[in-house]
PDB file of N, CA and C in Angstrom:
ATOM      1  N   UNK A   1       8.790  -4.233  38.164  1.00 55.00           N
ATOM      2  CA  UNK A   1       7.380  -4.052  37.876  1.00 55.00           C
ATOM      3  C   UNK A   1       6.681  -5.412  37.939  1.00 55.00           C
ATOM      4  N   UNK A   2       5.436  -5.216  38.691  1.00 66.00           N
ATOM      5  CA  UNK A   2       4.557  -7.085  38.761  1.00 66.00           C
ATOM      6  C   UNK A   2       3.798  -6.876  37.328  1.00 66.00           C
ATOM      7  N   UNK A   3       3.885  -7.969  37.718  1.00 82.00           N
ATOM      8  CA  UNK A   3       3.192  -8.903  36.006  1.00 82.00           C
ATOM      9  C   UNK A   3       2.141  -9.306  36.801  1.00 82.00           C
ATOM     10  N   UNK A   4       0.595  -9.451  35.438  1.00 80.00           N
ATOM     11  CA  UNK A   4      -0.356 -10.023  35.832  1.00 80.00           C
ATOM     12  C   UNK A   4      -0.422 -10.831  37.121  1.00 80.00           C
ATOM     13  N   UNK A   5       0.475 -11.980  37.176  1.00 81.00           N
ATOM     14  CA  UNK A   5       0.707 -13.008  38.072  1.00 81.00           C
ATOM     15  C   UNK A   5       0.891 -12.846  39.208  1.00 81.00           C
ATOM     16  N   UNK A   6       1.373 -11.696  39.420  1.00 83.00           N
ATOM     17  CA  UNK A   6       1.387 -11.205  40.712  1.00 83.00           C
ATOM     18  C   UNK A   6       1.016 -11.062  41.403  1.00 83.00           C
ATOM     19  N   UNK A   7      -0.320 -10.179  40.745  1.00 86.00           N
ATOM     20  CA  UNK A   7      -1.218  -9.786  41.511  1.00 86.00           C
ATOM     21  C   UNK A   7      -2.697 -10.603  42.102  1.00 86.00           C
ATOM     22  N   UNK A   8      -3.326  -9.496  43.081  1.00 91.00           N
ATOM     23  CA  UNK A   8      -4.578 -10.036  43.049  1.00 91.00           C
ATOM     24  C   UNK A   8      -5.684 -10.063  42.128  1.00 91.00           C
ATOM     25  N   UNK A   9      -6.608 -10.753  42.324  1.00 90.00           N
ATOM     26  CA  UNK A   9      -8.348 -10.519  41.326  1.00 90.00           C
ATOM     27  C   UNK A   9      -8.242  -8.781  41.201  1.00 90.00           C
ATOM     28  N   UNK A  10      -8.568  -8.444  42.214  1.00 94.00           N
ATOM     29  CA  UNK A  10      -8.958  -7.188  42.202  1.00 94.00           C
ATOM     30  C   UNK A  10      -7.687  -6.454  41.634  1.00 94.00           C
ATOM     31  N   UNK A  11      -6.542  -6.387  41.994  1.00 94.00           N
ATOM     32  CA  UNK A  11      -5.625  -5.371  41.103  1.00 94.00           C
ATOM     33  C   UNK A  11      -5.684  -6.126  39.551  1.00 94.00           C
ATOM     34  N   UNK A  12      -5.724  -7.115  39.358  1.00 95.00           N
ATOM     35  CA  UNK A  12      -5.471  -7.725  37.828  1.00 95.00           C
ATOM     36  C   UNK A  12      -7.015  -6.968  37.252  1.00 95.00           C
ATOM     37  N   UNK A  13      -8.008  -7.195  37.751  1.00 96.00           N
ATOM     38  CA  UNK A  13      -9.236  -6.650  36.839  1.00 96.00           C
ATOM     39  C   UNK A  13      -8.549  -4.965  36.846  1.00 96.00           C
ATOM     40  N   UNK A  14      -8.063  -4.286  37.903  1.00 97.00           N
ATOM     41  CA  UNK A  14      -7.875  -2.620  37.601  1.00 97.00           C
ATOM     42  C   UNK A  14      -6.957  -2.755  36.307  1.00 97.00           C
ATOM     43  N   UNK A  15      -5.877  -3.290  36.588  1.00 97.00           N
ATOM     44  CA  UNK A  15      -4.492  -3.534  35.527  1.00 97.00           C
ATOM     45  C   UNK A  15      -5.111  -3.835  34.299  1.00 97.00           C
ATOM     46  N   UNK A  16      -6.294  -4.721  33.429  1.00 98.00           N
ATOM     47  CA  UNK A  16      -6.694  -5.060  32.377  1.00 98.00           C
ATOM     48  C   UNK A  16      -7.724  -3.505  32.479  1.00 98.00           C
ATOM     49  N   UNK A  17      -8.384  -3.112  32.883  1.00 98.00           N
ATOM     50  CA  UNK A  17      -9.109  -2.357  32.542  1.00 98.00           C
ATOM     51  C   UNK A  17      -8.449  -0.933  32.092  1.00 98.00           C
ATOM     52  N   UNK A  18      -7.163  -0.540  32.976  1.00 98.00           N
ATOM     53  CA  UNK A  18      -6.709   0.266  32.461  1.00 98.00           C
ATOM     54  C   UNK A  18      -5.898   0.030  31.030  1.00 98.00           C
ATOM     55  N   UNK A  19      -5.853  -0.992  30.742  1.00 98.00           N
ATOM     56  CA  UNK A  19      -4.785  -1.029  29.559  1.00 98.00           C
ATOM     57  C   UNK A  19      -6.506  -1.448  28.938  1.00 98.00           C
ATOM     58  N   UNK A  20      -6.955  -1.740  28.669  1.00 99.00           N
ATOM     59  CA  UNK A  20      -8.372  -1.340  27.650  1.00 99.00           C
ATOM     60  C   UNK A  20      -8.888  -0.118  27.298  1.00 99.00           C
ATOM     61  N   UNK A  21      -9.049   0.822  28.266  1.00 99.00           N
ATOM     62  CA  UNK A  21      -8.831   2.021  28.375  1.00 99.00           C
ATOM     63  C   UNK A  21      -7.717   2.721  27.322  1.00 99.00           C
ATOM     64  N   UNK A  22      -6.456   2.577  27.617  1.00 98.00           N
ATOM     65  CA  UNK A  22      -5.391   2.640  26.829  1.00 98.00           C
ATOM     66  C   UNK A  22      -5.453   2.325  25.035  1.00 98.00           C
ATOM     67  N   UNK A  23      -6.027   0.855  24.985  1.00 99.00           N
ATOM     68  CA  UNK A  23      -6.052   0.303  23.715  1.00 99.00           C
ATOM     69  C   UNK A  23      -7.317   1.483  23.157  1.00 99.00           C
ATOM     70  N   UNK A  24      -8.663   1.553  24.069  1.00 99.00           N
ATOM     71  CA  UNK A  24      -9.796   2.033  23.026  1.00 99.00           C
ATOM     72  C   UNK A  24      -9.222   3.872  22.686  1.00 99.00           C
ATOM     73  N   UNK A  25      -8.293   4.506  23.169  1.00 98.00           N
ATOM     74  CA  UNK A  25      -8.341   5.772  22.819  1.00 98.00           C
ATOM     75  C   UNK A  25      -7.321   5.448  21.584  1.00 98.00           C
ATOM     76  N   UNK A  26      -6.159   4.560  21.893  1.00 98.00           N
ATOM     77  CA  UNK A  26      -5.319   4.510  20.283  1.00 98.00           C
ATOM     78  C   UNK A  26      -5.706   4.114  19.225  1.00 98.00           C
ATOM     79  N   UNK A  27      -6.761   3.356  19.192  1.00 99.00           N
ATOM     80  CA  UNK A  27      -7.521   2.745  18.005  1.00 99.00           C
ATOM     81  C   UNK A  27      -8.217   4.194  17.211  1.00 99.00           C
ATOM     82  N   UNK A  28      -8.606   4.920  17.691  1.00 98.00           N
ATOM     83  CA  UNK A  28      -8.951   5.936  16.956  1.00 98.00           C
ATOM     84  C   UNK A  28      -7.669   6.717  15.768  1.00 98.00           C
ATOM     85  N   UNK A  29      -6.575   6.905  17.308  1.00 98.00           N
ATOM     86  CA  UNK A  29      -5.269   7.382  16.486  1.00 98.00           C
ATOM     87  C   UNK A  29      -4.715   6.763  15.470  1.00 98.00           C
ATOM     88  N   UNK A  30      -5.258   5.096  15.161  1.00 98.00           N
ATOM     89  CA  UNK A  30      -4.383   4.772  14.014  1.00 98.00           C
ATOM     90  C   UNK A  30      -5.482   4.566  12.834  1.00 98.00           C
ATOM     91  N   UNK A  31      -6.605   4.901  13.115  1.00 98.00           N
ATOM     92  CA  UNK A  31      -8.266   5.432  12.256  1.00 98.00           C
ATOM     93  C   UNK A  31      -7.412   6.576  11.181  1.00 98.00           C
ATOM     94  N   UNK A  32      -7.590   7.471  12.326  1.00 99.00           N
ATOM     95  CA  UNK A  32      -7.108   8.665  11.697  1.00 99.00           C
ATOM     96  C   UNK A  32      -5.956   8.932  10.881  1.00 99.00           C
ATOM     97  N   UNK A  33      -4.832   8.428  11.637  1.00 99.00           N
ATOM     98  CA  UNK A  33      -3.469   8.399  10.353  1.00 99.00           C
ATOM     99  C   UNK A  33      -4.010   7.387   9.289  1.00 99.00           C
ATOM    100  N   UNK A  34      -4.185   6.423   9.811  1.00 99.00           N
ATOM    101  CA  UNK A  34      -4.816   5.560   7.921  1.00 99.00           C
ATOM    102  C   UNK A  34      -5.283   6.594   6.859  1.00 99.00           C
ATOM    103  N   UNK A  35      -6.167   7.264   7.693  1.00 99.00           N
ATOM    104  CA  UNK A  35      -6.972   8.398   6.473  1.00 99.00           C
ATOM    105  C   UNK A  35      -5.849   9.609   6.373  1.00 99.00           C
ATOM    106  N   UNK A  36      -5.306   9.853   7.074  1.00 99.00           N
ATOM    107  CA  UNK A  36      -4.273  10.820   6.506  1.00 99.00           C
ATOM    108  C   UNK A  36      -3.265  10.698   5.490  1.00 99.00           C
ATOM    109  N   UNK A  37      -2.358   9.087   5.747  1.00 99.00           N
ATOM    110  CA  UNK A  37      -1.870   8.996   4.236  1.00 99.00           C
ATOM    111  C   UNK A  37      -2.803   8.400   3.239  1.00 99.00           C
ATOM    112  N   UNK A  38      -3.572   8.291   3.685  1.00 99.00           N
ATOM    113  CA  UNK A  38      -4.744   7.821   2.142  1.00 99.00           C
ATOM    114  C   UNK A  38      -5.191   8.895   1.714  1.00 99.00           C
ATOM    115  N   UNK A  39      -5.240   9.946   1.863  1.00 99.00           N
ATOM    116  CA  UNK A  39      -5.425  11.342   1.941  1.00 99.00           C
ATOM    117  C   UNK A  39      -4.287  12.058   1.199  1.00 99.00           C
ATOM    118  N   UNK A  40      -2.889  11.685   2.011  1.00 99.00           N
ATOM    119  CA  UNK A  40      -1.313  11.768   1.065  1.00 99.00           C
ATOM    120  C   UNK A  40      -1.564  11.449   0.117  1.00 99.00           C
ATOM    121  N   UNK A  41      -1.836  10.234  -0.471  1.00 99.00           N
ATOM    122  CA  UNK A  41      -1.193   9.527  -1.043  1.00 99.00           C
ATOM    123  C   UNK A  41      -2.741   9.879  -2.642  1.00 99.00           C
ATOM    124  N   UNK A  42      -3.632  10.257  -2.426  1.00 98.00           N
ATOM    125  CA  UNK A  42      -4.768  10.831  -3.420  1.00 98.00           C
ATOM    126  C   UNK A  42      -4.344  12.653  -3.423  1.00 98.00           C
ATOM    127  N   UNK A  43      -3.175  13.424  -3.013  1.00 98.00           N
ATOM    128  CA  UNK A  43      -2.495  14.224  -3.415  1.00 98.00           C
ATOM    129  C   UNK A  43      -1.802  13.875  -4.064  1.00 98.00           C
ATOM    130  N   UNK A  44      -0.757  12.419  -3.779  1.00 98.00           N
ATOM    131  CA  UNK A  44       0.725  12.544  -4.365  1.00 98.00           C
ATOM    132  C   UNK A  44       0.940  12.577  -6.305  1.00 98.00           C
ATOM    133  N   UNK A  45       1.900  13.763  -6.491  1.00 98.00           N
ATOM    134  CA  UNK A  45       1.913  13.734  -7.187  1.00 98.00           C
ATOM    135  C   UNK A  45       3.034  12.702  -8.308  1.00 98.00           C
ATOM    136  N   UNK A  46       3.257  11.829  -7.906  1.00 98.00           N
ATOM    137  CA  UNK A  46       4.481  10.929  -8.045  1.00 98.00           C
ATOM    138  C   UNK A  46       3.932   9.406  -7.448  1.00 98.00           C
ATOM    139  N   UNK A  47       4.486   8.575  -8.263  1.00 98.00           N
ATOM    140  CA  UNK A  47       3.844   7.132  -8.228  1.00 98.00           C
ATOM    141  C   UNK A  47       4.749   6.594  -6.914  1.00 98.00           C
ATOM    142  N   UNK A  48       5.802   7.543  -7.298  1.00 99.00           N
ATOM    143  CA  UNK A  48       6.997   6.694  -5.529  1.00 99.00           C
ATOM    144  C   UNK A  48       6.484   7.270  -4.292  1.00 99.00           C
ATOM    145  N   UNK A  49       5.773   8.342  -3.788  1.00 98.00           N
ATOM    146  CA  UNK A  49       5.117   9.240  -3.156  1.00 98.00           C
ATOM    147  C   UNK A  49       3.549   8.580  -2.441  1.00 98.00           C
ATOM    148  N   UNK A  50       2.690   8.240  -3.900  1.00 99.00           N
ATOM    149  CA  UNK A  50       1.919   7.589  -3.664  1.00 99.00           C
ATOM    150  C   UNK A  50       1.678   6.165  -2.765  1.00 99.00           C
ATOM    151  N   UNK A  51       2.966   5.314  -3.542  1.00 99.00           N
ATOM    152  CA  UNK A  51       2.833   3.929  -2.836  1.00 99.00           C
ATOM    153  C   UNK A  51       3.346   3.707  -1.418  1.00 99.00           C
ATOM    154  N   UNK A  52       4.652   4.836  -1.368  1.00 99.00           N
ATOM    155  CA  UNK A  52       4.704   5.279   0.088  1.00 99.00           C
ATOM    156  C   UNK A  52       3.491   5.339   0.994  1.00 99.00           C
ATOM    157  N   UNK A  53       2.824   6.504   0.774  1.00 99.00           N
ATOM    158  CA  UNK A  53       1.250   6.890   1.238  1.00 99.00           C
ATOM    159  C   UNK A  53       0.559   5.548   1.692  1.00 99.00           C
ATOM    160  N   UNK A  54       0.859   4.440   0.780  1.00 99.00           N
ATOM    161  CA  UNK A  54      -0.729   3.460   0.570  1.00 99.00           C
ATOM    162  C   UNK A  54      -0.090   2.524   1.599  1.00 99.00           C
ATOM    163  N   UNK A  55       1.337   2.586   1.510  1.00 99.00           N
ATOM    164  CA  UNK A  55       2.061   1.247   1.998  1.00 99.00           C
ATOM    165  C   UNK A  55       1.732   2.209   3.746  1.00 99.00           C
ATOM    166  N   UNK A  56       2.294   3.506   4.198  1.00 99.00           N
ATOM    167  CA  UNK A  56       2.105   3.864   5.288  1.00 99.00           C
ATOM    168  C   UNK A  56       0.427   3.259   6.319  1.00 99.00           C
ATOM    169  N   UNK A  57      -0.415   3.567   5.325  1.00 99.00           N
ATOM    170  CA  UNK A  57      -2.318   3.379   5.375  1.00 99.00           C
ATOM    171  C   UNK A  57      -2.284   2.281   5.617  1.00 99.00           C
ATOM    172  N   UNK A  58      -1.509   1.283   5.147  1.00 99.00           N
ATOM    173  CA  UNK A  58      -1.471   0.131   5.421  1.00 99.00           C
ATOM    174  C   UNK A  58      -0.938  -0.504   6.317  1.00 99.00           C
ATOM    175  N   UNK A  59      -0.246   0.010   6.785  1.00 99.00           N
ATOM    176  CA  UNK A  59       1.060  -0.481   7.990  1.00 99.00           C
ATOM    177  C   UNK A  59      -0.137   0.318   9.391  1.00 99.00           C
ATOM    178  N   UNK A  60      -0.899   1.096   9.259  1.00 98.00           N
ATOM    179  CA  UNK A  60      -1.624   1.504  10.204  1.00 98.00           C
ATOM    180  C   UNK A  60      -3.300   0.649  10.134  1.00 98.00           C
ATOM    181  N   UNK A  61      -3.332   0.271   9.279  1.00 98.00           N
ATOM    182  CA  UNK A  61      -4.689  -0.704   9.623  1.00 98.00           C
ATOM    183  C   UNK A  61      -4.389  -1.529   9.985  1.00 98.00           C
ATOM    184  N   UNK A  62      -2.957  -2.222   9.944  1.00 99.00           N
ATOM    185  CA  UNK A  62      -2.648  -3.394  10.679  1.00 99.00           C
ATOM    186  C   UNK A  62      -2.548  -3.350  12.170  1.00 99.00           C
ATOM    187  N   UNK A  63      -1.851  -2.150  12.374  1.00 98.00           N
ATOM    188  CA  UNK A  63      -2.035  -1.441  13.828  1.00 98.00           C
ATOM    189  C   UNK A  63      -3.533  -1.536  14.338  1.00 98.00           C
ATOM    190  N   UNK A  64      -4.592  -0.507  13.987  1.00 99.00           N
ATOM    191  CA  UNK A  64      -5.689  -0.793  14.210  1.00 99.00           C
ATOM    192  C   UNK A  64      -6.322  -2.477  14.193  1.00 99.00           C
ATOM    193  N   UNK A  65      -5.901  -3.428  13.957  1.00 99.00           N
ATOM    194  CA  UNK A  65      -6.660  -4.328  13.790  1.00 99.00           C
ATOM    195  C   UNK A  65      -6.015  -5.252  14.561  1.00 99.00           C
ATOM    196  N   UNK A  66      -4.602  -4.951  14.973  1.00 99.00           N
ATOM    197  CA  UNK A  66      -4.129  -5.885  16.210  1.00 99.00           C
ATOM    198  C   UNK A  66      -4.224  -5.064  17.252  1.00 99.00           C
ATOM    199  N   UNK A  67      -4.904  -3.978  17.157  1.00 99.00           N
ATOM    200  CA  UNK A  67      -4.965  -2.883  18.465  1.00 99.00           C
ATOM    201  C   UNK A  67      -6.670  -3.808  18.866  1.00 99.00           C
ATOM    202  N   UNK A  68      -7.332  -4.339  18.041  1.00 99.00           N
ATOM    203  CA  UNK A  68      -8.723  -4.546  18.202  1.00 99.00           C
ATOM    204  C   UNK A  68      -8.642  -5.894  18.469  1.00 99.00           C
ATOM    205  N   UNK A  69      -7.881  -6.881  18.275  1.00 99.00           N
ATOM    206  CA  UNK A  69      -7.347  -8.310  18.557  1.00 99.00           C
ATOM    207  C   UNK A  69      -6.621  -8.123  20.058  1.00 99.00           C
ATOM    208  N   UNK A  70      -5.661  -6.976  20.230  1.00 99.00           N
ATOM    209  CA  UNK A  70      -5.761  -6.990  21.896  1.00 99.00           C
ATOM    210  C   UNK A  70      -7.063  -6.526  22.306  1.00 99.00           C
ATOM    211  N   UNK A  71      -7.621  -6.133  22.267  1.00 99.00           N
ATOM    212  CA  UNK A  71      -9.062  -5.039  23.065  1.00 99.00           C
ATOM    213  C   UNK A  71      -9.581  -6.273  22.873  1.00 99.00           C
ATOM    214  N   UNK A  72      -9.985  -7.160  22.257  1.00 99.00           N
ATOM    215  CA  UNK A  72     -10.815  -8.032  22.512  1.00 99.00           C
ATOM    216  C   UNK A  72     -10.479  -9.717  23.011  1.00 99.00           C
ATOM    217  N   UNK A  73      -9.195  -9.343  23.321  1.00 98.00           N
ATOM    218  CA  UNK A  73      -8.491 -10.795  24.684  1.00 98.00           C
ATOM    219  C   UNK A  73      -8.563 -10.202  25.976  1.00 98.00           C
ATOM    220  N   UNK A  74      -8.306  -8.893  26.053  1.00 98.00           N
ATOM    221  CA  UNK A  74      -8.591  -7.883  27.563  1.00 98.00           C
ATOM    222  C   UNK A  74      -9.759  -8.301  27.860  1.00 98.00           C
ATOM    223  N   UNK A  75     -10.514  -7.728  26.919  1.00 98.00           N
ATOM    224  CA  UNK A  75     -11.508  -8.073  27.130  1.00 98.00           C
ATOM    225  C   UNK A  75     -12.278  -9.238  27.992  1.00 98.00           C
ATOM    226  N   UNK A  76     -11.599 -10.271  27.136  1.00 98.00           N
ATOM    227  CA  UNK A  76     -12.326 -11.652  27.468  1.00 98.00           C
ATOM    228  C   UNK A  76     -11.446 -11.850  29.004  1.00 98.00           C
ATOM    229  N   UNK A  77     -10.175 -11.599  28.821  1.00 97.00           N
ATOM    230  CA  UNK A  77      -9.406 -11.991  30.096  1.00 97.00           C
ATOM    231  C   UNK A  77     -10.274 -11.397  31.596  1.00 97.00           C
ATOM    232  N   UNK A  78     -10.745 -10.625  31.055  1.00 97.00           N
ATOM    233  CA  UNK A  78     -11.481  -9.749  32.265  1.00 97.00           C
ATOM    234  C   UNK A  78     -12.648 -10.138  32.325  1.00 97.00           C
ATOM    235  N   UNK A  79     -13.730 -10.558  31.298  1.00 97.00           N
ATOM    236  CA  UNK A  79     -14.294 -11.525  31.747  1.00 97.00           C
ATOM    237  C   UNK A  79     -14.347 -12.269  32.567  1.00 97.00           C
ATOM    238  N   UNK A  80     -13.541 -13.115  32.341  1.00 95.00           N
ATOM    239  CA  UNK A  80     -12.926 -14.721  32.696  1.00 95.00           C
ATOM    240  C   UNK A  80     -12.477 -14.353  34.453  1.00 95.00           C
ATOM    241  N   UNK A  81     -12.339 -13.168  34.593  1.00 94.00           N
ATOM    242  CA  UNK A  81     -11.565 -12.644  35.946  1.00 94.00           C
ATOM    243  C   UNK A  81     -12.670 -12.394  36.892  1.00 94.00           C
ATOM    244  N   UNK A  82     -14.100 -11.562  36.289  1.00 93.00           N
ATOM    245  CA  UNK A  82     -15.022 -11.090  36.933  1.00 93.00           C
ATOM    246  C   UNK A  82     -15.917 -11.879  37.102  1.00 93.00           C
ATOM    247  N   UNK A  83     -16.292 -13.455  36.180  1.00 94.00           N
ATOM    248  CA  UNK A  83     -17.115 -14.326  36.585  1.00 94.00           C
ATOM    249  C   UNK A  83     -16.579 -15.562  37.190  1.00 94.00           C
ATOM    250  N   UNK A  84     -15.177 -15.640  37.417  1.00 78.00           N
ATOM    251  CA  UNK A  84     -14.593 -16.783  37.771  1.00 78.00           C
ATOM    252  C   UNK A  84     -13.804 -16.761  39.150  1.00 78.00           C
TER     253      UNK A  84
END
């Protein structure tokens, strides 16, 4: 499989755009599970249950927020591709 480097301007801008593409539909998916065990975890009836829940919510905003730290180097990389 080619790596960035490989390629040309024009396939490297398709190659970043599709994986932006990629990043902006999963960012929702890890929206949504956050609120689902935060959701668990304001059912759970058990304190070991709960922190499970909070610790899961948590392990997914981190997701979301390095899902948004890539989306926004794509970003720029493609920039950097389309004015340079």
């Amino acid at each position: 499989m080619a790596g960035l480097n490989d390629m040309n301007k024009q396939e490297k801008i398709k190659a970043i755009e599709e994986m932006i593409q990629i990043v902006l539909l999963r960012i929702p998916k890890e929206i949504e599970a956050m609120h689902f065990y935060i959701k668990a975890a304001e059912k759970s009836t058990t304190d070991e249950a709960k922190n499970l829940f909070i610790a899961l919510a948590q392990q997914e905003k981190g997701h979301e927020a390095e899902l948004r730290r890539i989306l926004n180097d794509l970003k720029q990389q493609l920039m950097e591709l389309k004015n340079g």
